[in-house]
mmCIF file of C-alpha atoms in Angstrom:
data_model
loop_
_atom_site.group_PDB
_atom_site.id
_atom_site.type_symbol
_atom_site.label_atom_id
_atom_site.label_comp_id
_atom_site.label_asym_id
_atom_site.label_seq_id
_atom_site.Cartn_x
_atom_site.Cartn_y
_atom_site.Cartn_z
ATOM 1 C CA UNK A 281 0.000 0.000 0.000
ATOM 2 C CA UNK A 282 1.089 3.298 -0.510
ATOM 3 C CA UNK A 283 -0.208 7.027 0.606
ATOM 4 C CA UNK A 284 1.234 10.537 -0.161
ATOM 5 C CA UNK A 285 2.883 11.707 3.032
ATOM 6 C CA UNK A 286 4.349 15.461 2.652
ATOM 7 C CA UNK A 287 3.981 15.550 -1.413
ATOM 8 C CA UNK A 288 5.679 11.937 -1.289
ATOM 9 C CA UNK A 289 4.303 8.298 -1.846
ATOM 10 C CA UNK A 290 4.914 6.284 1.349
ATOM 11 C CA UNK A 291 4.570 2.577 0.658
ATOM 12 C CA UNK A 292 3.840 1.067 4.228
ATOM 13 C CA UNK A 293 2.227 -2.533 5.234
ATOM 14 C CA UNK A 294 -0.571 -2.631 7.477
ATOM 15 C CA UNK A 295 -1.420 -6.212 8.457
ATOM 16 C CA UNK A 296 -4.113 -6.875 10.971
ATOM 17 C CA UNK A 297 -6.237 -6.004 13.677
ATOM 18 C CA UNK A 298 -6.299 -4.976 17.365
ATOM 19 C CA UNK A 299 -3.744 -2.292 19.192
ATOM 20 C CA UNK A 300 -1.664 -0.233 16.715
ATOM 21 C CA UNK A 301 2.720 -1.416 16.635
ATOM 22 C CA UNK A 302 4.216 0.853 14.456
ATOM 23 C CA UNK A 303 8.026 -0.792 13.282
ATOM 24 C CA UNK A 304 10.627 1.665 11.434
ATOM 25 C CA UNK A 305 13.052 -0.606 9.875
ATOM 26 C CA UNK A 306 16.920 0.494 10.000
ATOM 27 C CA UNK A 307 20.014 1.198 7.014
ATOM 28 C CA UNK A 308 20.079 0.379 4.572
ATOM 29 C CA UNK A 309 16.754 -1.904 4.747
ATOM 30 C CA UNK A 310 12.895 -1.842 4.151
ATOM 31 C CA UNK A 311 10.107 -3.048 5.472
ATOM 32 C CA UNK A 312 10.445 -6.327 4.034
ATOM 33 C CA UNK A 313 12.968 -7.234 7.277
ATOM 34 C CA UNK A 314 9.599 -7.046 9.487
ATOM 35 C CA UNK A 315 8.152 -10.400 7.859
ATOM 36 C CA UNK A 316 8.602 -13.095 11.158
ATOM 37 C CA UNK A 317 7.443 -9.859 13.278
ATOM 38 C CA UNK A 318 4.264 -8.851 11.484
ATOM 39 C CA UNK A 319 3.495 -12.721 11.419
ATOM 40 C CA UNK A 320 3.781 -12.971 15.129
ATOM 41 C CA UNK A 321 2.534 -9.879 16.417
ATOM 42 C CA UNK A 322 -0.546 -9.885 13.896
ATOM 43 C CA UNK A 323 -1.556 -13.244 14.929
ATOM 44 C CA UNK A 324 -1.221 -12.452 18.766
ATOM 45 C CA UNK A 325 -4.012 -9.618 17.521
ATOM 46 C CA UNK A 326 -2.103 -6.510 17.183
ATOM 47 C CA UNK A 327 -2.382 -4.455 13.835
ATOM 48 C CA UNK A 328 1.421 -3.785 12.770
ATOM 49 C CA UNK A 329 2.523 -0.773 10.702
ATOM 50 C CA UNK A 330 5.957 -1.011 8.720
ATOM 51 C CA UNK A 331 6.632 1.896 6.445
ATOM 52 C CA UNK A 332 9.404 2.427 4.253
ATOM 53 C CA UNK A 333 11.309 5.377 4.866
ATOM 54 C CA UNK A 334 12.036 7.484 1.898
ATOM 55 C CA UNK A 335 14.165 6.660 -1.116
ATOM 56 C CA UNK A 336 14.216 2.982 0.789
ATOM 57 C CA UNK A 337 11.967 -0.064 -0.552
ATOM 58 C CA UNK A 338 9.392 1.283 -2.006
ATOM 59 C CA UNK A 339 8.960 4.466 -0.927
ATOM 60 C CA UNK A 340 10.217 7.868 -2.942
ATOM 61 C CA UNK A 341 12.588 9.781 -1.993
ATOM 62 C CA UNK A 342 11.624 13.576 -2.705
ATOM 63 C CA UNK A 343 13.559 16.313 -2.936
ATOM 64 C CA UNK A 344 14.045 17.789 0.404
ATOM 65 C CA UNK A 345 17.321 17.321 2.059
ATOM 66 C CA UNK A 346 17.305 14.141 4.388
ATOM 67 C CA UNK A 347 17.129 14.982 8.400
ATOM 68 C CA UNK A 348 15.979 12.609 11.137
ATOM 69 C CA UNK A 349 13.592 15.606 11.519
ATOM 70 C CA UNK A 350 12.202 15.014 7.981
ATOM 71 C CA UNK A 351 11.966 11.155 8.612
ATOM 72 C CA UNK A 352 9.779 11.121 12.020
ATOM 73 C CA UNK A 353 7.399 13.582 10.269
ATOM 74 C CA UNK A 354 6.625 11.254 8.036
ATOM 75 C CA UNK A 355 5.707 8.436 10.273
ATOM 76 C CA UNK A 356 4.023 11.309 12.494
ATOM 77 C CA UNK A 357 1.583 11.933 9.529
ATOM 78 C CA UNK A 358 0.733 8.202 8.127
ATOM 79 C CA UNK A 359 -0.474 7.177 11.569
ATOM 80 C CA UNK A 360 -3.485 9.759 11.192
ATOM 81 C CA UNK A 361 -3.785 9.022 7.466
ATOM 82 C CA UNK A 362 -4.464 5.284 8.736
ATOM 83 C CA UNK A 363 -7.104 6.377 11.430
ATOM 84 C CA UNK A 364 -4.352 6.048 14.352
ATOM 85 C CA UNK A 365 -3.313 7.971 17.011
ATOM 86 C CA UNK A 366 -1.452 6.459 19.302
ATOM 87 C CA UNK A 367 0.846 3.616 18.468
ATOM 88 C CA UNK A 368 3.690 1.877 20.274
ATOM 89 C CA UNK A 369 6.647 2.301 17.857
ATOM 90 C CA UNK A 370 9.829 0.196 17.802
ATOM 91 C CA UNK A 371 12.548 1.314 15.773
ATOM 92 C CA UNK A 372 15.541 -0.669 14.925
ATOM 93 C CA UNK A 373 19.045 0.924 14.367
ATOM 94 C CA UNK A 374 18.498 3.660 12.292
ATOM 95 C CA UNK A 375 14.797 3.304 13.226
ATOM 96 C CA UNK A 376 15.802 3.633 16.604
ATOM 97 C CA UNK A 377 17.436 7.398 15.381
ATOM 98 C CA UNK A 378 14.059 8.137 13.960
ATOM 99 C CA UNK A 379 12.014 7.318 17.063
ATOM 100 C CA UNK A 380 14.198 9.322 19.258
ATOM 101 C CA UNK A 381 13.317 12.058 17.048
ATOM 102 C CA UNK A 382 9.547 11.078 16.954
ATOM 103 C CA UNK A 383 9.213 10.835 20.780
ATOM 104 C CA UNK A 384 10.947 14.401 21.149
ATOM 105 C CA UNK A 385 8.751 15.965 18.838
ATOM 106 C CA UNK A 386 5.457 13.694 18.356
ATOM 107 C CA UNK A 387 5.330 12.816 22.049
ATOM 108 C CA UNK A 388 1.562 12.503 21.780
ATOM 109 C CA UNK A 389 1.450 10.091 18.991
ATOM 110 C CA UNK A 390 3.656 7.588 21.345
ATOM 111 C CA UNK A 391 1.958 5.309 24.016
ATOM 112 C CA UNK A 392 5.344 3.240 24.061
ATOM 113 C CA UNK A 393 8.864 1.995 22.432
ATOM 114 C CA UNK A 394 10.926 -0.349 21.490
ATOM 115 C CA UNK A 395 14.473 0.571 20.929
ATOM 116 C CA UNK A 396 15.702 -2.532 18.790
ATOM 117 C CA UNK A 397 19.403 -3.058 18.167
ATOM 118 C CA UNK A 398 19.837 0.619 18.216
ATOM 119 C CA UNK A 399 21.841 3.460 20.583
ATOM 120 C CA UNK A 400 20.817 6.653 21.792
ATOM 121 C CA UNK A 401 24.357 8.169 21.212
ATOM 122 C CA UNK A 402 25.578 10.427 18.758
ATOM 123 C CA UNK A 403 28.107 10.031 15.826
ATOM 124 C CA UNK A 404 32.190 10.411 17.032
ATOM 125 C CA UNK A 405 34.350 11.929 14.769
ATOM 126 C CA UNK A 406 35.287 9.171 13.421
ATOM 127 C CA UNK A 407 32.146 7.595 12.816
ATOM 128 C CA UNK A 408 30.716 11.235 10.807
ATOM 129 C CA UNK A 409 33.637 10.576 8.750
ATOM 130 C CA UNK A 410 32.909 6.813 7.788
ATOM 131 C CA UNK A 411 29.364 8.132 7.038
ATOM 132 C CA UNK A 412 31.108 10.451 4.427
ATOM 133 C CA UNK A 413 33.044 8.004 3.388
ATOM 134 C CA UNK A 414 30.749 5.543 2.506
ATOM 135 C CA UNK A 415 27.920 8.671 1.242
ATOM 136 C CA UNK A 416 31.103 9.554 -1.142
ATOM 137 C CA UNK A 417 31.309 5.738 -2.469
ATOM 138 C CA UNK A 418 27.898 5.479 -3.328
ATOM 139 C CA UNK A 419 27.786 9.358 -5.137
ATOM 140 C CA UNK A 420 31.012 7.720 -7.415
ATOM 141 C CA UNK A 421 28.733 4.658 -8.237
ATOM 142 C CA UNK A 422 30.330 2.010 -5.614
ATOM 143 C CA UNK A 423 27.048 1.277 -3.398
ATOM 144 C CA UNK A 424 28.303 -2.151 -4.037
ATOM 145 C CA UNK A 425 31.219 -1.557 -1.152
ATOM 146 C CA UNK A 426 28.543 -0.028 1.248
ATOM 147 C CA UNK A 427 25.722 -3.177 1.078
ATOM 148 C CA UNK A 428 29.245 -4.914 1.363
ATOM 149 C CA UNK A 429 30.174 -3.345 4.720
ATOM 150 C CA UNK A 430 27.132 -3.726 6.142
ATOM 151 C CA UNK A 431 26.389 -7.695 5.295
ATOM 152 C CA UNK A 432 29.565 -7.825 6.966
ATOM 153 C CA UNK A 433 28.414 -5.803 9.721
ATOM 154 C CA UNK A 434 25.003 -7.108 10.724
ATOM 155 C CA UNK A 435 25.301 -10.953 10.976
ATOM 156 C CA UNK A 436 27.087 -12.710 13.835
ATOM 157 C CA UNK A 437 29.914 -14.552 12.756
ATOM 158 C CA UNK A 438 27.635 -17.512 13.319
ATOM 159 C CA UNK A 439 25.012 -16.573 10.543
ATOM 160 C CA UNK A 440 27.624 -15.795 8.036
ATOM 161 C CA UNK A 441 28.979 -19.581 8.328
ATOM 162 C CA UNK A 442 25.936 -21.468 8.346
ATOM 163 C CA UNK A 443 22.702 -19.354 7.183
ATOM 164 C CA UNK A 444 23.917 -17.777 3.397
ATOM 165 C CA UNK A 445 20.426 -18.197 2.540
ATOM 166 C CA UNK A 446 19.528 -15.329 5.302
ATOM 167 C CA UNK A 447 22.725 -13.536 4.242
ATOM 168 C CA UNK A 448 21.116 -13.429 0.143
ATOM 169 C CA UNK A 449 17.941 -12.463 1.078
ATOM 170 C CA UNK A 450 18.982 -9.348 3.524
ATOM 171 C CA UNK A 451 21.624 -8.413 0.547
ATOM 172 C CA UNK A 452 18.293 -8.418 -1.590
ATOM 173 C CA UNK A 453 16.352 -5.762 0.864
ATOM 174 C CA UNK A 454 19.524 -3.660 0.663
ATOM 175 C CA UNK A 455 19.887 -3.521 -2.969
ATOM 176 C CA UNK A 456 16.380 -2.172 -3.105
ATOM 177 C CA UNK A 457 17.477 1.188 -1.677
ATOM 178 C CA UNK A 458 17.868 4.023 -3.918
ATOM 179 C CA UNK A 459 21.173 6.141 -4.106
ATOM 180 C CA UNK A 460 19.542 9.057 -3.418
ATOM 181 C CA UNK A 461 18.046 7.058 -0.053
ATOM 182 C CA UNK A 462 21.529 5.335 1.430
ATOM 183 C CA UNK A 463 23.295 9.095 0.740
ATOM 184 C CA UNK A 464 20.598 10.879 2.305
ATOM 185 C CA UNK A 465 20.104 8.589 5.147
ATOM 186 C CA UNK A 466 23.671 8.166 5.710
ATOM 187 C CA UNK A 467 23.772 12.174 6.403
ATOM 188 C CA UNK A 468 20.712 12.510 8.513
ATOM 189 C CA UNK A 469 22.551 9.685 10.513
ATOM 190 C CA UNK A 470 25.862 11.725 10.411
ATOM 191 C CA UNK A 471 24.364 14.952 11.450
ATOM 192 C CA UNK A 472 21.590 13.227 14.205
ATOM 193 C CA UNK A 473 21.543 14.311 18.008
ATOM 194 C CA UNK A 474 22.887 13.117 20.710
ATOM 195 C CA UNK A 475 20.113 12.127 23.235
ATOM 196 C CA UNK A 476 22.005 10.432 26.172
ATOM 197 C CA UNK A 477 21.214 12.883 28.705
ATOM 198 C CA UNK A 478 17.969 13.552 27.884
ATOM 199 C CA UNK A 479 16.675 9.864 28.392
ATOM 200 C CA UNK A 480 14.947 11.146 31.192
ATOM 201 C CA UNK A 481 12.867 13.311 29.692
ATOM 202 C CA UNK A 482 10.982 9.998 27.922
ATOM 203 C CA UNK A 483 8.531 8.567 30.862
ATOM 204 C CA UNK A 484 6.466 6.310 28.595
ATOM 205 C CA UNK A 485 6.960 2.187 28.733
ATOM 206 C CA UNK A 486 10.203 1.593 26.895
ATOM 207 C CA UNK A 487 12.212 -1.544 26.211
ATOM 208 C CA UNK A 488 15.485 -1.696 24.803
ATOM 209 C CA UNK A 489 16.817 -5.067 22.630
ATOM 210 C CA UNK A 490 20.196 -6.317 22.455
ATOM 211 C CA UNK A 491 21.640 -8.804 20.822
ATOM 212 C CA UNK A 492 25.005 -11.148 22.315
ATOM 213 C CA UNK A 493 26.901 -11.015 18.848
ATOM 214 C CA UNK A 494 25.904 -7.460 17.778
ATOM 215 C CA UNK A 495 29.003 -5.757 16.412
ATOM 216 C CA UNK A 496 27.256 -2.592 15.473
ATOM 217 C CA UNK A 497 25.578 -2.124 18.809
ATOM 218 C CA UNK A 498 27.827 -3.671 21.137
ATOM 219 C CA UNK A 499 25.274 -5.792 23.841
ATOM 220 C CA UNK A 500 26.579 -3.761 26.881
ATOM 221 C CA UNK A 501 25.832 -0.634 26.087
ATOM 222 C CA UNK A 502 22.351 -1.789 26.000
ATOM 223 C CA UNK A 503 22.127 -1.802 30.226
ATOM 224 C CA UNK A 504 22.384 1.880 30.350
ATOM 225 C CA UNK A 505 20.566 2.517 27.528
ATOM 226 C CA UNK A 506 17.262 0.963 29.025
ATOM 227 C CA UNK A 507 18.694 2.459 32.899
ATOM 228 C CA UNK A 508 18.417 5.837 31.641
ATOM 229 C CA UNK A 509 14.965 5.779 30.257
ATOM 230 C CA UNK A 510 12.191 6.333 33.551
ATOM 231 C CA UNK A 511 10.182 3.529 32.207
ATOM 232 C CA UNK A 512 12.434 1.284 30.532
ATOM 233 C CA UNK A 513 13.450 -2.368 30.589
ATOM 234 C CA UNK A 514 15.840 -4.748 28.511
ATOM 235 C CA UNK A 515 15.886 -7.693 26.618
ATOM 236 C CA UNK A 516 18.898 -9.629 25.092
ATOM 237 C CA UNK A 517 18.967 -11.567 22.177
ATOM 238 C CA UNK A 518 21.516 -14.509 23.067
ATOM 239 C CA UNK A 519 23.386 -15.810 19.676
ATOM 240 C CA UNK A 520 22.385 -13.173 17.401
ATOM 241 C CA UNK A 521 23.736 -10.066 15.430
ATOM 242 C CA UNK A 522 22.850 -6.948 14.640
ATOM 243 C CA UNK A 523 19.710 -8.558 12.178
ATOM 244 C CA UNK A 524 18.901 -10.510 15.645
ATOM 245 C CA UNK A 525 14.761 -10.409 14.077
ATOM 246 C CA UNK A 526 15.948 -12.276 11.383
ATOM 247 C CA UNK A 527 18.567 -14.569 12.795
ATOM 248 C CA UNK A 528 16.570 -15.519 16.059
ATOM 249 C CA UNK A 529 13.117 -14.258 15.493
ATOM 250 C CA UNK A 530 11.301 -16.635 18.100
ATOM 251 C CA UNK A 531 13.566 -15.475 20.807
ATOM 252 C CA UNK A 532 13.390 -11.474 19.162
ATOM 253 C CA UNK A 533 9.259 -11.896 19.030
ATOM 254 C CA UNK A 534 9.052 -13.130 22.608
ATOM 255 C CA UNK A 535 10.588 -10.018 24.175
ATOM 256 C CA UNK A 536 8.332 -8.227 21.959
ATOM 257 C CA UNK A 537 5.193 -9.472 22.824
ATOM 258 C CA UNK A 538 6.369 -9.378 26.850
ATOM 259 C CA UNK A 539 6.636 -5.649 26.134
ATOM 260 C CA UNK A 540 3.647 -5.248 24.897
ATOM 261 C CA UNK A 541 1.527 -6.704 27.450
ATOM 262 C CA UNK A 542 1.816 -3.976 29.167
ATOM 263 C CA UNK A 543 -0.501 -2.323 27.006
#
């Protein structure tokens, strides 16, 4: 499905019925990484929400320069277009960027989150740079070496050995995104906030997922993460990377739907 959000089309799944879970994939993905989640949560009667973010999947990219700002506005406005208004959100990596930004600026839209695989810390030096680097690489036509980097990135060691067919199908999602969508997103990622002493500020019900193998988001800066946040709790994914929905979904869904009986 697909709606025009800010002059843009959207495309977004919305799979069945109940209490609204909004999921904002991460980089350089789409919505198609939510399959085990929207199977679970859907059939434990919730009515999940995965969008893709511009220039990624299926979604356009526009012309307006990329900001996190920019991003959460458009998951702001599709949540009235589809009659809701109130959602718990879960965002993973860079999805976890764009719900910081959504629950500092669309607090009312939020009745709860779910940081997934994600940190609440800003760029270092070094890592604005890499951004550059790898924006630079895919401006001179090499988005090959970026989808490269990050299939490296996101499995645990584990997954690369013994699952390729998992490996294949994630390198398909990623070579769905646009140019225009991993350079854009790459700078809004660069250039996002730092929001490590303002976890305080977020009092709804928050959990924060980890994963054991995750060398993008190492597992213990996960602790502090959830410690900071007034409402928040933890869950780690034992044996799993940075795609730890896709590599161990059963153990991923269960900490899911634990957070959301709270609701």
């Amino acid at each position: 499905m697909k709606a025009c959000i800010n002059g843009r089309r959207i495309a977004y799944s919305d799979e069945g019925q109940g209490p609204a879970i909004v999921l904002i994939h991460g980089f350089p993905l789409s919505r198609a990484m939510w399959a085990p989640q929207i199977e679970a949560l859907t059939s434990a009667g919730y009515r999940v929400i995965a969008p893709d973010l511009a220039g990624f999947g299926e979604s356009e990219c526009g012309d307006e320069p990329y900001t996190m700002d920019r991003l959460a506005d458009d998951i702001a406005q599709l949540m009235p277009h589809l009659g809701i208004g109130r959602a718990v959100v879960g965002g993973m990596s860079m999805g976890g960027y764009v719900l910081l930004n959504l629950l500092e600026r669309h607090p009312k839209r939020i009745a709860g989150v779910a940081f997934l695989v994600t940190r609440c810390t800003a760029d270092d030096d070094a890592g604005r740079e890499k951004r550059n680097s790898m924006a630079e690489a895919v401006r001179q036509g090499r988005r090959h070496e970026v989808i490269d980097a990050f299939i490296q990135l996101v499995f645990a060691p584990k997954t690369l050995e013994q699952n390729p067919a998992l490996v294949e199908q994630v390198r398909g999602i990623m070579e769905q995104s646009s140019d225009e969508g991993l350079i854009g997103a790459l700078h809004a990622m660069r250039d996002r906030p730092d929001y490590s002493s303002r976890l305080g500020d977020f009092a709804v019900p928050a959990l924060v997922v980890g994963a054991t193998e995750d060398r993008a988001v190492p597992p213990e800066t996960i602790p502090a993460f959830a410690k900071g946040l007034p409402a928040g709790r933890s869950c780690m994914i034992d044996g799993a990377g940075h795609m730890a929905n896709l590599e161990q979904p059963e153990a991923f869904n269960q900490c899911l739907l634990d957070f959301l009986e709270l609701f």
